PDB file of C-alpha atoms in Angstrom:
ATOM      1  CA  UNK A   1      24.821  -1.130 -20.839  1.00 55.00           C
ATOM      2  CA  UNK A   2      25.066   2.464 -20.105  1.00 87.00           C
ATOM      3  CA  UNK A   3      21.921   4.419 -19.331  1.00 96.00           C
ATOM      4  CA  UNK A   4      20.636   6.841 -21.529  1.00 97.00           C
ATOM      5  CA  UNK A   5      20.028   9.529 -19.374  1.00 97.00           C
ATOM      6  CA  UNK A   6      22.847   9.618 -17.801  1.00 97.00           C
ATOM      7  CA  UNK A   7      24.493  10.148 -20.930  1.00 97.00           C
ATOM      8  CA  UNK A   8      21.942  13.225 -21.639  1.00 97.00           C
ATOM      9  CA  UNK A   9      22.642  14.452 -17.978  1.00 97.00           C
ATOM     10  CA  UNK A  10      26.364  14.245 -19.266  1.00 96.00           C
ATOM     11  CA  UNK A  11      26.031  15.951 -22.213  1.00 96.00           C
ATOM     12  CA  UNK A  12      27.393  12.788 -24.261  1.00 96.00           C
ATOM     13  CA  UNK A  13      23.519  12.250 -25.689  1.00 96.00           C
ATOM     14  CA  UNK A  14      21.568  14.654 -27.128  1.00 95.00           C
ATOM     15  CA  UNK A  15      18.179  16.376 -25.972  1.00 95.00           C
ATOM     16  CA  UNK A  16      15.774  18.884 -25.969  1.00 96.00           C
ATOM     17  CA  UNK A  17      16.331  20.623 -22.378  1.00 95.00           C
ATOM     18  CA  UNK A  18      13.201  22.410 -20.835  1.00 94.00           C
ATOM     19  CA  UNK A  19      14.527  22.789 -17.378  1.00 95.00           C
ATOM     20  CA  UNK A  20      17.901  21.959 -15.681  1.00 95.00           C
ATOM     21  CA  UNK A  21      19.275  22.935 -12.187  1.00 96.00           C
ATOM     22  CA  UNK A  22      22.528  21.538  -9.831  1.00 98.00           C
ATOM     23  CA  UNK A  23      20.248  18.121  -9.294  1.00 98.00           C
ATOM     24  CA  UNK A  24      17.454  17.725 -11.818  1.00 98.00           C
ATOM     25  CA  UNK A  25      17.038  17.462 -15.521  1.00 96.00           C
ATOM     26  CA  UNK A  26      13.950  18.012 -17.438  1.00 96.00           C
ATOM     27  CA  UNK A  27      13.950  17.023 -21.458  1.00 95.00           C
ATOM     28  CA  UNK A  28      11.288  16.096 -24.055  1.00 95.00           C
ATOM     29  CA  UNK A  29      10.385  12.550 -24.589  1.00 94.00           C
ATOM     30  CA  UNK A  30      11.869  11.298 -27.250  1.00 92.00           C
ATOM     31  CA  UNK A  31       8.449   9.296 -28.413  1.00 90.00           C
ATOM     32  CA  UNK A  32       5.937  11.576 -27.112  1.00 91.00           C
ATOM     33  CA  UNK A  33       2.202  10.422 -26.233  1.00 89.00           C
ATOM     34  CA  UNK A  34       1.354  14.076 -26.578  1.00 90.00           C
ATOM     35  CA  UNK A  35       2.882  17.273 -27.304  1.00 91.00           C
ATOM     36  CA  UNK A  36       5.431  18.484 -25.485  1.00 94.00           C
ATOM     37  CA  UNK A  37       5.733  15.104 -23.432  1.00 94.00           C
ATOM     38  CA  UNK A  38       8.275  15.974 -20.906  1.00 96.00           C
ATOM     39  CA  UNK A  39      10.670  13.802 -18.751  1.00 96.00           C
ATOM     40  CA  UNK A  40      12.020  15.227 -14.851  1.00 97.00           C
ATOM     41  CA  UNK A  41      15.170  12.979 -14.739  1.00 98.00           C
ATOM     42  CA  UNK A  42      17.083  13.318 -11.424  1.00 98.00           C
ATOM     43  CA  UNK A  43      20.829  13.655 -12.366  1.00 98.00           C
ATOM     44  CA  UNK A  44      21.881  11.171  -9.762  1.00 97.00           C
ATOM     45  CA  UNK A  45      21.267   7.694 -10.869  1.00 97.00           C
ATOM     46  CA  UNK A  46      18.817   5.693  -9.273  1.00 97.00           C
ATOM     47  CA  UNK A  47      16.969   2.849 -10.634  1.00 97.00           C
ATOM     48  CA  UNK A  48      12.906   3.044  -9.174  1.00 96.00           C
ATOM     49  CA  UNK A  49      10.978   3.723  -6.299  1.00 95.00           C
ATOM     50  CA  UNK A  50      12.809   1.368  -4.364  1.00 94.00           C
ATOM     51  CA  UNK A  51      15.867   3.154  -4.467  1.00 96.00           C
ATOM     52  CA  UNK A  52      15.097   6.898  -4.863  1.00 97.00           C
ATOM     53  CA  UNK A  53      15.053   8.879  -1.781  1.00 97.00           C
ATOM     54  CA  UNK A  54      11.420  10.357  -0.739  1.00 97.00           C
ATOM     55  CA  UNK A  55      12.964  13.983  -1.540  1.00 98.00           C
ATOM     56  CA  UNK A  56      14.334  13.350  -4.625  1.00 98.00           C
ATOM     57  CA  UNK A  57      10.578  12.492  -5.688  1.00 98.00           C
ATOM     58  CA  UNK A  58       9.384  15.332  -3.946  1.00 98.00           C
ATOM     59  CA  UNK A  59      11.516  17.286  -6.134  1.00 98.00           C
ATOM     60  CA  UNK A  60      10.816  15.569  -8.844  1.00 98.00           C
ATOM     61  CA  UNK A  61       6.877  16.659  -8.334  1.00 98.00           C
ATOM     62  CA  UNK A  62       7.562  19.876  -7.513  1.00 97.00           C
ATOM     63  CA  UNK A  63       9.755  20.235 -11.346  1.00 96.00           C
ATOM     64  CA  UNK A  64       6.588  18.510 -13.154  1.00 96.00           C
ATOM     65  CA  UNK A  65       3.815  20.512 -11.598  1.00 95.00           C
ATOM     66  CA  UNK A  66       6.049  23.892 -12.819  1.00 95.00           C
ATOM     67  CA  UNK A  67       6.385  22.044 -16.370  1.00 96.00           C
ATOM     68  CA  UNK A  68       2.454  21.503 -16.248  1.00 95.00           C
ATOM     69  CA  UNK A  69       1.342  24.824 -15.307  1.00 95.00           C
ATOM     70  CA  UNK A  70       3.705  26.349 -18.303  1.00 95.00           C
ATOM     71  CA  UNK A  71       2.333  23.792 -20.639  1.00 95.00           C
ATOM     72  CA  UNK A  72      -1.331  25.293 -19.909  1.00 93.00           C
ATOM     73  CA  UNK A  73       0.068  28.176 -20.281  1.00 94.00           C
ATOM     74  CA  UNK A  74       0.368  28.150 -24.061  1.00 93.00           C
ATOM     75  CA  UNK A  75      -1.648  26.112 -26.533  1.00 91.00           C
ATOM     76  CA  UNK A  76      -0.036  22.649 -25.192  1.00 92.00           C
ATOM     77  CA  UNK A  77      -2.573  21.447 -22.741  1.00 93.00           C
ATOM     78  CA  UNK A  78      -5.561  22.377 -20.631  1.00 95.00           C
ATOM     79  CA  UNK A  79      -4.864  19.667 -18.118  1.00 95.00           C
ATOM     80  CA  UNK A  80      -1.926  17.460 -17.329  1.00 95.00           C
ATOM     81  CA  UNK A  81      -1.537  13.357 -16.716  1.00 93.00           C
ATOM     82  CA  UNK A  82       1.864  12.802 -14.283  1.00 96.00           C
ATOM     83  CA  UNK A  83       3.236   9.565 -13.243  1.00 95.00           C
ATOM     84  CA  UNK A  84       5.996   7.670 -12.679  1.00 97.00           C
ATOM     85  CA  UNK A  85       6.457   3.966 -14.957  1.00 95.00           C
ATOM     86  CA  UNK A  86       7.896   1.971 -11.511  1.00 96.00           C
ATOM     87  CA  UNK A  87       9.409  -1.451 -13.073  1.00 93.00           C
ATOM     88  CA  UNK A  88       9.378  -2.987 -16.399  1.00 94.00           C
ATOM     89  CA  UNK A  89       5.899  -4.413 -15.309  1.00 92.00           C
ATOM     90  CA  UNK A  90       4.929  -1.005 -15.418  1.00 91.00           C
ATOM     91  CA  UNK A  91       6.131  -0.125 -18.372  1.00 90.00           C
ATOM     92  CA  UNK A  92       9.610   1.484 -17.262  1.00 93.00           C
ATOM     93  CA  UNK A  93      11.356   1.313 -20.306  1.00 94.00           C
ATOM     94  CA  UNK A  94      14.318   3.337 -18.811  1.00 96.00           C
ATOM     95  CA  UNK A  95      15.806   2.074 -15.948  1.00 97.00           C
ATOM     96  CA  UNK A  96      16.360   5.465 -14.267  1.00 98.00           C
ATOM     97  CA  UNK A  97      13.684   6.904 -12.209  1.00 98.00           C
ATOM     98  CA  UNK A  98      11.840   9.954 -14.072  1.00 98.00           C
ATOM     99  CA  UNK A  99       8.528  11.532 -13.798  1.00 98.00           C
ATOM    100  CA  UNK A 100       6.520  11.295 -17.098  1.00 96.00           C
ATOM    101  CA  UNK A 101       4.207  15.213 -17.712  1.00 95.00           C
ATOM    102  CA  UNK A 102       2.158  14.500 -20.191  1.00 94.00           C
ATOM    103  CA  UNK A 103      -0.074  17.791 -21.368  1.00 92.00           C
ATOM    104  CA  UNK A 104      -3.510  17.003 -22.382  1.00 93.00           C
ATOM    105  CA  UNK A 105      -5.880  18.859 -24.379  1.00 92.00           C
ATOM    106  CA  UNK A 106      -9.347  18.613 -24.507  1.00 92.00           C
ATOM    107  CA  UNK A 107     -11.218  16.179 -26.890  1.00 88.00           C
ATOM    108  CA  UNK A 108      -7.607  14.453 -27.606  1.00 87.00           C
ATOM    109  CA  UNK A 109      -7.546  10.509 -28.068  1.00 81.00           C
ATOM    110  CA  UNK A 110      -4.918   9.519 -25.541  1.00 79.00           C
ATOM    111  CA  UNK A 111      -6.049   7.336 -23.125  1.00 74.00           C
ATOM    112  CA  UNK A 112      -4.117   6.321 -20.943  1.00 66.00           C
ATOM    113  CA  UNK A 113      -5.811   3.955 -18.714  1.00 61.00           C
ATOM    114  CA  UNK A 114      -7.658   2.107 -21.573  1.00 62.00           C
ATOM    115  CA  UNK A 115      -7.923  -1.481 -21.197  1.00 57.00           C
ATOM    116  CA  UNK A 116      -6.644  -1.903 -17.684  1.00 55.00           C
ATOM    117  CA  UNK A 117      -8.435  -5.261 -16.450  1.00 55.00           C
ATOM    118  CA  UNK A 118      -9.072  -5.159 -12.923  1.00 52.00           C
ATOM    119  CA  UNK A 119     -11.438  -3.156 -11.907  1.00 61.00           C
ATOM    120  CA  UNK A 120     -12.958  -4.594  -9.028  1.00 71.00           C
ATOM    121  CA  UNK A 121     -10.986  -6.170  -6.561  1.00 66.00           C
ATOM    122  CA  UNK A 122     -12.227  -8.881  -5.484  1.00 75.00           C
ATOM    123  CA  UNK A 123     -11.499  -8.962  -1.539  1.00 78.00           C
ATOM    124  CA  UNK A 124     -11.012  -5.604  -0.678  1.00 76.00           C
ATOM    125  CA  UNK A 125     -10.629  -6.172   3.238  1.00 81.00           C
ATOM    126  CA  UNK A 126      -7.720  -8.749   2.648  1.00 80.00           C
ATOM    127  CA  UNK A 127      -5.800  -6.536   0.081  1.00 78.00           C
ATOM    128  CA  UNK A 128      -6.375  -3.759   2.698  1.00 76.00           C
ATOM    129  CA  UNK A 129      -4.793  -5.968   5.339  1.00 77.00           C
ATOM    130  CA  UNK A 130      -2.088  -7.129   3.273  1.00 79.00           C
ATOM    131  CA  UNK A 131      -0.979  -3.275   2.300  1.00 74.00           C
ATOM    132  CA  UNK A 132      -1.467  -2.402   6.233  1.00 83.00           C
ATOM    133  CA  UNK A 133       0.821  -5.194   7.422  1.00 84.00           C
ATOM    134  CA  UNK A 134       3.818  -4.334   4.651  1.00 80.00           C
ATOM    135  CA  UNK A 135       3.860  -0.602   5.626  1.00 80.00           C
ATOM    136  CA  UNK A 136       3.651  -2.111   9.489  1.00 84.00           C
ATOM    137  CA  UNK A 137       6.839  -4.230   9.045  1.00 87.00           C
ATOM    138  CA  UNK A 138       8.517  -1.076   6.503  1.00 78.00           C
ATOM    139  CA  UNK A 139       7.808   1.096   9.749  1.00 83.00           C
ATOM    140  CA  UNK A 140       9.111  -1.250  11.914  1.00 88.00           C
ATOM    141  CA  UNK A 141      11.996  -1.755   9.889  1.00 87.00           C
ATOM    142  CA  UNK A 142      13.373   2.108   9.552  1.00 79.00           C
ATOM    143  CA  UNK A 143      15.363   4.021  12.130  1.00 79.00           C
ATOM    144  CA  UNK A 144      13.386   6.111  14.684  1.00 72.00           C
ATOM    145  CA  UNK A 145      13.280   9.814  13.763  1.00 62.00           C
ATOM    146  CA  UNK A 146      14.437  11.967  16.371  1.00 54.00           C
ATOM    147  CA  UNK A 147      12.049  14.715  17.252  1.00 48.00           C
TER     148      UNK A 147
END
């Protein structure tokens, strides 16, 4: 199956464009939680987290945050939900990486963390521990830096 945005990055889909450069897309959602909903699609392909460099994201953060600030600029928002949707667990729908800015206004009925179940964790020490020891063996794992 091909992916979507791809297609939009190739001009072979249509979109509504808000921002584009030489490596990064940004377009309107196409099923908007809010007004002016807007998606920061990096044109290379990559599928999640997993696979997208650390300053690709970066980059990614650095598109939404200008997209925010111009949405509180007008009548759109007067304060901004972003996140990225990291596996179909997650509720990635698309499977290629994009940052979601969602303008908010105040008063407005979106919530976006409604219903989420846990809300204490129940061992705290041993979640902390098993978090620790991944990023331990993920260090351990990548090449030395050189300084």
């Amino acid at each position: 199956m091909t992916c979507v945005f791809c297609a939009i990055v190739a001009g072979e889909a249509p979109a509504i464009r808000i921002y584009e450069d030489d490596d990064y897309l940004a377009i309107l959602d196409i099923r908007p939680f809010t007004r002016g909903h807007t998606l920061v699609i990096p044109k290379e392909h990559t599928q999640d987290l997993t696979d997208t460099p650390p300053e690709t994201l970066a980059d990614m953060i650095k598109i939404g945050q200008r997209i925010a600030l111009a949405a509180r600029a007008t009548e759109l928002a007067d304060a901004t939900n972003i996140g990225i949707n990291d596996g179909r667990p997650a509720f990635q729908t698309v499977m290629h990486i994009h940052l979601h800015v969602l303008p908010r206004r105040d008063g407005d009925k979106l919530s976006v963390a409604k219903g989420l179940l846990l809300r204490r964790d129940p061992d705290r020490e041993e979640t902390g521990r098993l978090l620790r020891d991944a990023l331990a063996r993920i260090d351990a794992s990548q090449p030395e830096e050189n300084s």
